[in-house]
PDB file of C-alpha atoms in Angstrom:
ATOM      1  CA  LYS A 513     -10.743 -10.065  10.313  1.00 76.00           C
ATOM      2  CA  ASN A 514      -8.848  -8.696   7.344  1.00 77.00           C
ATOM      3  CA  GLN A 515      -5.720  -6.932   8.539  1.00 88.00           C
ATOM      4  CA  VAL A 516      -2.394  -5.609   7.132  1.00 93.00           C
ATOM      5  CA  GLU A 517       0.433  -4.984   9.566  1.00 95.00           C
ATOM      6  CA  GLN A 518       3.729  -3.307   8.679  1.00 96.00           C
ATOM      7  CA  SER A 519       7.014  -3.188  10.424  1.00 96.00           C
ATOM      8  CA  PRO A 520       9.012  -1.353  11.453  1.00 96.00           C
ATOM      9  CA  GLN A 521       6.847   1.685  12.101  1.00 94.00           C
ATOM     10  CA  SER A 522       9.809   3.951  11.280  1.00 95.00           C
ATOM     11  CA  LEU A 523      13.304   3.416  10.063  1.00 97.00           C
ATOM     12  CA  ILE A 524      16.379   5.644   9.721  1.00 97.00           C
ATOM     13  CA  ILE A 525      19.306   4.570   7.541  1.00 97.00           C
ATOM     14  CA  LEU A 526      22.348   6.226   5.953  1.00 97.00           C
ATOM     15  CA  GLU A 527      22.370   7.136   2.316  1.00 97.00           C
ATOM     16  CA  GLY A 528      23.665   4.309   0.142  1.00 97.00           C
ATOM     17  CA  LYS A 529      22.629   1.544   2.550  1.00 97.00           C
ATOM     18  CA  ASN A 530      20.009  -1.158   1.834  1.00 97.00           C
ATOM     19  CA  CYS A 531      16.926  -1.760   3.870  1.00 97.00           C
ATOM     20  CA  THR A 532      13.947  -4.111   3.984  1.00 98.00           C
ATOM     21  CA  LEU A 533      10.392  -3.285   4.998  1.00 98.00           C
ATOM     22  CA  GLN A 534       7.936  -5.988   6.138  1.00 98.00           C
ATOM     23  CA  CYS A 535       4.237  -6.565   5.600  1.00 98.00           C
ATOM     24  CA  ASN A 536       2.173  -9.304   7.137  1.00 97.00           C
ATOM     25  CA  TYR A 537      -1.476  -9.787   6.237  1.00 95.00           C
ATOM     26  CA  THR A 538      -4.466 -11.814   7.231  1.00 93.00           C
ATOM     27  CA  VAL A 539      -6.694 -11.284   4.208  1.00 85.00           C
ATOM     28  CA  SER A 540      -8.976 -13.785   2.591  1.00 84.00           C
ATOM     29  CA  PRO A 541      -9.510 -14.419  -0.202  1.00 86.00           C
ATOM     30  CA  PHE A 542      -6.264 -12.863  -1.302  1.00 88.00           C
ATOM     31  CA  SER A 543      -6.456 -10.995  -4.598  1.00 85.00           C
ATOM     32  CA  ASN A 544      -3.242  -8.861  -4.903  1.00 88.00           C
ATOM     33  CA  LEU A 545      -0.704  -6.950  -2.849  1.00 93.00           C
ATOM     34  CA  ARG A 546       0.642  -3.557  -3.668  1.00 93.00           C
ATOM     35  CA  TRP A 547       3.369  -1.372  -2.302  1.00 96.00           C
ATOM     36  CA  TYR A 548       2.929   2.388  -2.423  1.00 95.00           C
ATOM     37  CA  LYS A 549       5.369   5.215  -1.770  1.00 96.00           C
ATOM     38  CA  GLN A 550       3.915   8.378  -0.239  1.00 94.00           C
ATOM     39  CA  ASP A 551       6.081  11.476  -0.098  1.00 93.00           C
ATOM     40  CA  THR A 552       5.238  14.078   2.571  1.00 89.00           C
ATOM     41  CA  GLY A 553       2.343  16.174   1.465  1.00 87.00           C
ATOM     42  CA  ARG A 554       1.536  14.044  -1.603  1.00 90.00           C
ATOM     43  CA  GLY A 555      -0.691  11.216  -2.560  1.00 92.00           C
ATOM     44  CA  PRO A 556       0.545   7.598  -2.713  1.00 93.00           C
ATOM     45  CA  VAL A 557       2.247   6.368  -5.845  1.00 93.00           C
ATOM     46  CA  SER A 558       2.252   2.715  -6.809  1.00 91.00           C
ATOM     47  CA  LEU A 559       5.666   0.915  -6.785  1.00 94.00           C
ATOM     48  CA  THR A 560       4.693  -2.811  -7.388  1.00 92.00           C
ATOM     49  CA  ILE A 561       1.649  -4.996  -7.719  1.00 89.00           C
ATOM     50  CA  MET A 562       1.767  -8.762  -7.141  1.00 91.00           C
ATOM     51  CA  THR A 563      -0.834 -11.416  -7.501  1.00 87.00           C
ATOM     52  CA  PHE A 564      -0.975 -14.861  -5.897  1.00 83.00           C
ATOM     53  CA  SER A 565       1.263 -16.501  -8.485  1.00 86.00           C
ATOM     54  CA  GLU A 566       4.011 -13.904  -8.296  1.00 89.00           C
ATOM     55  CA  ASN A 567       6.745 -14.054  -5.605  1.00 91.00           C
ATOM     56  CA  THR A 568       8.969 -11.213  -6.679  1.00 95.00           C
ATOM     57  CA  LYS A 569       8.723  -7.991  -8.633  1.00 94.00           C
ATOM     58  CA  SER A 570      11.182  -5.227  -9.207  1.00 94.00           C
ATOM     59  CA  ASN A 571      10.864  -1.559 -10.014  1.00 93.00           C
ATOM     60  CA  GLY A 572      14.339  -0.021 -10.276  1.00 95.00           C
ATOM     61  CA  ARG A 573      15.991  -0.140  -6.900  1.00 97.00           C
ATOM     62  CA  TYR A 574      12.775  -1.464  -5.308  1.00 97.00           C
ATOM     63  CA  THR A 575      12.117  -5.203  -5.103  1.00 97.00           C
ATOM     64  CA  ALA A 576       9.054  -6.649  -3.568  1.00 97.00           C
ATOM     65  CA  THR A 577       8.593 -10.298  -2.556  1.00 97.00           C
ATOM     66  CA  LEU A 578       5.484 -12.164  -1.684  1.00 96.00           C
ATOM     67  CA  ASP A 579       5.125 -15.478   0.193  1.00 94.00           C
ATOM     68  CA  ALA A 580       1.466 -16.347  -0.105  1.00 90.00           C
ATOM     69  CA  ASP A 581       1.920 -19.360   2.184  1.00 91.00           C
ATOM     70  CA  THR A 582       3.149 -17.364   5.180  1.00 94.00           C
ATOM     71  CA  LYS A 583       1.132 -14.311   4.093  1.00 94.00           C
ATOM     72  CA  GLN A 584       4.191 -12.079   4.179  1.00 96.00           C
ATOM     73  CA  SER A 585       5.592  -9.517   1.834  1.00 97.00           C
ATOM     74  CA  SER A 586       8.778  -7.420   1.934  1.00 98.00           C
ATOM     75  CA  LEU A 587       9.986  -4.338   0.049  1.00 98.00           C
ATOM     76  CA  HIS A 588      13.749  -4.233  -0.344  1.00 98.00           C
ATOM     77  CA  ILE A 589      15.374  -0.940  -1.248  1.00 97.00           C
ATOM     78  CA  THR A 590      18.926  -1.064  -2.677  1.00 97.00           C
ATOM     79  CA  ALA A 591      21.446   1.690  -2.524  1.00 97.00           C
ATOM     80  CA  SER A 592      19.108   4.144  -0.815  1.00 97.00           C
ATOM     81  CA  GLN A 593      18.967   7.771  -1.904  1.00 97.00           C
ATOM     82  CA  LEU A 594      17.799  10.827  -0.079  1.00 97.00           C
ATOM     83  CA  SER A 595      14.690  10.849  -2.268  1.00 96.00           C
ATOM     84  CA  ASP A 596      13.671   7.514  -0.846  1.00 97.00           C
ATOM     85  CA  SER A 597      12.605   9.270   2.352  1.00 97.00           C
ATOM     86  CA  ALA A 598       8.881   8.701   2.437  1.00 96.00           C
ATOM     87  CA  SER A 599       6.176   6.490   3.891  1.00 95.00           C
ATOM     88  CA  TYR A 600       5.834   3.047   2.274  1.00 97.00           C
ATOM     89  CA  ILE A 601       2.415   1.578   2.445  1.00 95.00           C
ATOM     90  CA  CYS A 602       1.432  -2.089   1.900  1.00 95.00           C
ATOM     91  CA  VAL A 603      -2.071  -2.601   0.484  1.00 92.00           C
ATOM     92  CA  VAL A 604      -3.848  -5.888   0.121  1.00 91.00           C
ATOM     93  CA  SER A 605      -7.041  -6.526  -1.916  1.00 86.00           C
ATOM     94  CA  ALA A 606      -9.441  -9.211  -0.748  1.00 82.00           C
ATOM     95  CA  GLY A 607     -11.906 -10.795  -3.120  1.00 74.00           C
ATOM     96  CA  TYR A 608     -12.307 -10.775  -6.878  1.00 65.00           C
ATOM     97  CA  SER A 609     -15.759  -9.177  -7.406  1.00 60.00           C
ATOM     98  CA  SER A 610     -16.617  -5.518  -7.623  1.00 53.00           C
ATOM     99  CA  ALA A 611     -17.269  -5.592  -3.931  1.00 55.00           C
ATOM    100  CA  SER A 612     -13.731  -6.628  -3.035  1.00 63.00           C
ATOM    101  CA  LYS A 613     -12.076  -4.855  -0.146  1.00 76.00           C
ATOM    102  CA  ILE A 614      -8.942  -2.875  -0.064  1.00 81.00           C
ATOM    103  CA  ILE A 615      -7.008  -3.020   3.200  1.00 86.00           C
ATOM    104  CA  PHE A 616      -4.218  -0.550   3.895  1.00 88.00           C
ATOM    105  CA  GLY A 617      -1.337  -1.002   6.290  1.00 92.00           C
ATOM    106  CA  SER A 618      -0.350   1.927   8.475  1.00 90.00           C
ATOM    107  CA  GLY A 619       2.919   2.356   6.621  1.00 93.00           C
ATOM    108  CA  THR A 620       6.617   2.472   7.471  1.00 96.00           C
ATOM    109  CA  ARG A 621       8.174   5.905   7.710  1.00 95.00           C
ATOM    110  CA  LEU A 622      11.643   5.729   6.106  1.00 97.00           C
ATOM    111  CA  SER A 623      14.170   8.519   6.615  1.00 97.00           C
ATOM    112  CA  ILE A 624      17.444   8.536   4.669  1.00 97.00           C
ATOM    113  CA  ARG A 625      20.293  10.441   6.277  1.00 96.00           C
ATOM    114  CA  PRO A 626      23.231  11.891   4.216  1.00 95.00           C
TER     115      PRO A 626
ATOM    116  CA  ASP B 668      -1.745  17.673 -17.533  1.00 59.00           C
ATOM    117  CA  THR B 669      -2.265  16.349 -14.073  1.00 66.00           C
ATOM    118  CA  ALA B 670      -3.729  12.804 -14.032  1.00 90.00           C
ATOM    119  CA  VAL B 671      -5.900  13.171 -10.835  1.00 95.00           C
ATOM    120  CA  SER B 672      -6.600  16.633  -9.522  1.00 95.00           C
ATOM    121  CA  GLN B 673      -8.402  17.801  -6.414  1.00 96.00           C
ATOM    122  CA  THR B 674      -9.648  21.202  -5.266  1.00 96.00           C
ATOM    123  CA  PRO B 675      -9.187  22.802  -2.929  1.00 96.00           C
ATOM    124  CA  LYS B 676      -5.700  21.844  -1.683  1.00 94.00           C
ATOM    125  CA  TYR B 677      -6.389  23.307   1.724  1.00 96.00           C
ATOM    126  CA  LEU B 678      -9.747  23.859   3.462  1.00 96.00           C
ATOM    127  CA  VAL B 679     -10.205  25.471   6.822  1.00 96.00           C
ATOM    128  CA  THR B 680     -13.752  25.775   8.142  1.00 96.00           C
ATOM    129  CA  GLN B 681     -15.921  26.000  11.228  1.00 96.00           C
ATOM    130  CA  MET B 682     -17.787  23.148  12.860  1.00 96.00           C
ATOM    131  CA  GLY B 683     -21.269  22.746  11.498  1.00 96.00           C
ATOM    132  CA  ASN B 684     -20.537  24.068   8.011  1.00 96.00           C
ATOM    133  CA  ASP B 685     -21.153  22.184   4.719  1.00 97.00           C
ATOM    134  CA  LYS B 686     -18.274  21.831   2.303  1.00 97.00           C
ATOM    135  CA  SER B 687     -17.441  20.065  -0.938  1.00 97.00           C
ATOM    136  CA  ILE B 688     -14.163  18.727  -2.303  1.00 97.00           C
ATOM    137  CA  LYS B 689     -13.860  18.219  -6.057  1.00 97.00           C
ATOM    138  CA  CYS B 690     -11.924  15.568  -7.885  1.00 97.00           C
ATOM    139  CA  GLU B 691     -11.271  15.143 -11.595  1.00 96.00           C
ATOM    140  CA  GLN B 692      -9.259  12.509 -13.502  1.00 96.00           C
ATOM    141  CA  ASN B 693      -8.217  12.703 -17.123  1.00 94.00           C
ATOM    142  CA  LEU B 694      -6.936   9.121 -17.410  1.00 91.00           C
ATOM    143  CA  GLY B 695     -10.156   7.739 -18.886  1.00 88.00           C
ATOM    144  CA  HIS B 696     -10.566   5.470 -15.842  1.00 88.00           C
ATOM    145  CA  ASP B 697     -14.067   4.213 -14.991  1.00 85.00           C
ATOM    146  CA  THR B 698     -13.618   3.818 -11.264  1.00 87.00           C
ATOM    147  CA  MET B 699     -12.921   6.563  -8.746  1.00 91.00           C
ATOM    148  CA  TYR B 700     -12.361   6.505  -4.932  1.00 91.00           C
ATOM    149  CA  TRP B 701     -12.272   8.720  -1.920  1.00 93.00           C
ATOM    150  CA  TYR B 702      -9.843   7.908   0.949  1.00 92.00           C
ATOM    151  CA  LYS B 703      -9.415   9.599   4.383  1.00 93.00           C
ATOM    152  CA  GLN B 704      -5.898   9.752   5.927  1.00 92.00           C
ATOM    153  CA  ASP B 705      -5.994  10.565   9.622  1.00 85.00           C
ATOM    154  CA  SER B 706      -3.271  12.158  11.778  1.00 79.00           C
ATOM    155  CA  LYS B 707      -1.646   8.775  12.267  1.00 74.00           C
ATOM    156  CA  LYS B 708      -1.214   8.614   8.488  1.00 74.00           C
ATOM    157  CA  PHE B 709      -3.596   5.600   8.172  1.00 78.00           C
ATOM    158  CA  LEU B 710      -5.399   5.530   4.844  1.00 85.00           C
ATOM    159  CA  LYS B 711      -8.973   4.258   4.833  1.00 85.00           C
ATOM    160  CA  ILE B 712     -11.223   3.921   1.804  1.00 85.00           C
ATOM    161  CA  MET B 713     -14.502   5.808   2.060  1.00 89.00           C
ATOM    162  CA  PHE B 714     -16.222   5.345  -1.299  1.00 87.00           C
ATOM    163  CA  SER B 715     -15.786   3.833  -4.658  1.00 86.00           C
ATOM    164  CA  TYR B 716     -17.716   4.664  -7.821  1.00 87.00           C
ATOM    165  CA  ASN B 717     -17.747   2.512 -10.976  1.00 83.00           C
ATOM    166  CA  ASN B 718     -19.697   3.780 -13.963  1.00 74.00           C
ATOM    167  CA  LYS B 719     -21.591   6.234 -11.772  1.00 69.00           C
ATOM    168  CA  GLU B 720     -22.636   3.444  -9.391  1.00 77.00           C
ATOM    169  CA  LEU B 721     -21.575   3.284  -5.762  1.00 80.00           C
ATOM    170  CA  ILE B 722     -19.962  -0.025  -5.118  1.00 73.00           C
ATOM    171  CA  ILE B 723     -18.246   0.496  -1.794  1.00 70.00           C
ATOM    172  CA  ASN B 724     -19.421   2.497   1.226  1.00 72.00           C
ATOM    173  CA  GLU B 725     -17.096   1.771   4.099  1.00 68.00           C
ATOM    174  CA  THR B 726     -19.531   2.652   6.929  1.00 77.00           C
ATOM    175  CA  VAL B 727     -18.768   6.342   6.842  1.00 86.00           C
ATOM    176  CA  PRO B 728     -21.270   8.765   8.415  1.00 89.00           C
ATOM    177  CA  ASN B 729     -24.101   9.716   6.102  1.00 88.00           C
ATOM    178  CA  ARG B 730     -22.922  13.329   6.502  1.00 93.00           C
ATOM    179  CA  PHE B 731     -20.498  12.329   3.759  1.00 93.00           C
ATOM    180  CA  SER B 732     -22.039  12.007   0.323  1.00 92.00           C
ATOM    181  CA  PRO B 733     -20.112  11.304  -2.944  1.00 91.00           C
ATOM    182  CA  LYS B 734     -21.514  12.805  -6.105  1.00 90.00           C
ATOM    183  CA  SER B 735     -20.396  11.763  -9.595  1.00 89.00           C
ATOM    184  CA  PRO B 736     -21.741  13.991 -12.379  1.00 89.00           C
ATOM    185  CA  ASP B 737     -19.759  11.958 -14.957  1.00 88.00           C
ATOM    186  CA  LYS B 738     -17.058   9.291 -15.224  1.00 87.00           C
ATOM    187  CA  ALA B 739     -14.283  11.823 -14.886  1.00 93.00           C
ATOM    188  CA  HIS B 740     -15.460  13.491 -11.667  1.00 94.00           C
ATOM    189  CA  LEU B 741     -16.218  12.307  -8.197  1.00 94.00           C
ATOM    190  CA  ASN B 742     -16.943  15.055  -5.675  1.00 95.00           C
ATOM    191  CA  LEU B 743     -17.231  14.643  -1.936  1.00 96.00           C
ATOM    192  CA  HIS B 744     -19.865  16.678  -0.027  1.00 96.00           C
ATOM    193  CA  ILE B 745     -19.705  16.863   3.756  1.00 96.00           C
ATOM    194  CA  ASN B 746     -22.604  18.156   5.841  1.00 96.00           C
ATOM    195  CA  SER B 747     -22.382  19.474   9.409  1.00 96.00           C
ATOM    196  CA  LEU B 748     -18.608  19.242   9.652  1.00 96.00           C
ATOM    197  CA  GLU B 749     -17.148  17.915  12.958  1.00 96.00           C
ATOM    198  CA  LEU B 750     -13.729  18.296  14.564  1.00 95.00           C
ATOM    199  CA  GLY B 751     -13.061  14.666  13.834  1.00 93.00           C
ATOM    200  CA  ASP B 752     -13.487  15.212  10.185  1.00 95.00           C
ATOM    201  CA  SER B 753     -10.023  16.997  10.108  1.00 95.00           C
ATOM    202  CA  ALA B 754      -7.840  14.896   7.944  1.00 95.00           C
ATOM    203  CA  VAL B 755      -6.328  14.668   4.481  1.00 95.00           C
ATOM    204  CA  TYR B 756      -8.780  13.402   1.893  1.00 97.00           C
ATOM    205  CA  PHE B 757      -7.366  11.646  -1.230  1.00 96.00           C
ATOM    206  CA  CYS B 758      -9.185  11.024  -4.479  1.00 96.00           C
ATOM    207  CA  ALA B 759      -7.949   8.115  -6.677  1.00 94.00           C
ATOM    208  CA  SER B 760      -8.909   6.449  -9.898  1.00 92.00           C
ATOM    209  CA  SER B 761      -8.339   3.142 -11.687  1.00 87.00           C
ATOM    210  CA  GLN B 762      -9.468   1.386 -14.831  1.00 82.00           C
ATOM    211  CA  VAL B 763     -11.927  -1.315 -13.886  1.00 66.00           C
ATOM    212  CA  ARG B 764     -11.610  -2.477 -10.327  1.00 54.00           C
ATOM    213  CA  THR B 765     -10.165  -5.923 -11.016  1.00 54.00           C
ATOM    214  CA  ARG B 766      -7.262  -7.677  -9.420  1.00 46.00           C
ATOM    215  CA  GLY B 767      -3.880  -6.163 -10.062  1.00 50.00           C
ATOM    216  CA  GLU B 768      -5.279  -2.773 -11.061  1.00 69.00           C
ATOM    217  CA  THR B 769      -3.218   0.279 -10.100  1.00 79.00           C
ATOM    218  CA  GLN B 770      -4.898   3.256  -8.449  1.00 86.00           C
ATOM    219  CA  TYR B 771      -3.631   6.705  -9.206  1.00 91.00           C
ATOM    220  CA  PHE B 772      -3.987   9.173  -6.367  1.00 93.00           C
ATOM    221  CA  GLY B 773      -4.583  12.931  -6.350  1.00 95.00           C
ATOM    222  CA  PRO B 774      -2.459  15.342  -4.299  1.00 93.00           C
ATOM    223  CA  GLY B 775      -4.886  15.364  -1.327  1.00 95.00           C
ATOM    224  CA  THR B 776      -7.140  17.987   0.289  1.00 97.00           C
ATOM    225  CA  ARG B 777      -6.133  19.045   3.813  1.00 96.00           C
ATOM    226  CA  LEU B 778      -9.267  19.733   5.734  1.00 96.00           C
ATOM    227  CA  LEU B 779      -9.142  21.408   9.132  1.00 96.00           C
ATOM    228  CA  VAL B 780     -12.340  21.887  11.083  1.00 96.00           C
ATOM    229  CA  LEU B 781     -12.112  24.505  13.848  1.00 95.00           C
TER     230      LEU B 781
END
């Protein structure tokens, strides 16, 4: 069964600190993995996309890693800011045809405290 | 010049009513999607349309019917609304549903069924 699990479910850190969010997946055949940021009351916004051959990708203070062997991904946030408070969603695509599936994780709710 | 727009933003209605949610994208994308986000913030894909052809239907009730008058629009019609339909519905679009393609989400429509 294709699944995407994220941890922790929620996280509170102080402004300026770093943090790492985890994503484990059991998806086959793997196509790509994306991290989205969803602010409260808004739609998700793409942060990074990684395919099988990529093991790291950065977008400003966000760095995503992918280990296709262990089927794990992480999203590292450096020098957190108050605006980083949001839900972070890991999304994995399975298959390469037009009928490929998109599986969403339940997200990690990140709160940055001043 | 919003990329993906949805109307209405909020929708409160009685059980048993029929309602529609509209979505428009001005990105020139050829694939559009509808997602449902429940109270636990879990996003689940409902439909995907590519070139006016339905390519995913994730076992949603047939009370939900997507309608695409053209490539830039994908509306969601819901018949006989039920309490469990209360959720946030997101529209998204992408250019050709291939691996690594980014989806752009609308702001969401908050549906409350009383």
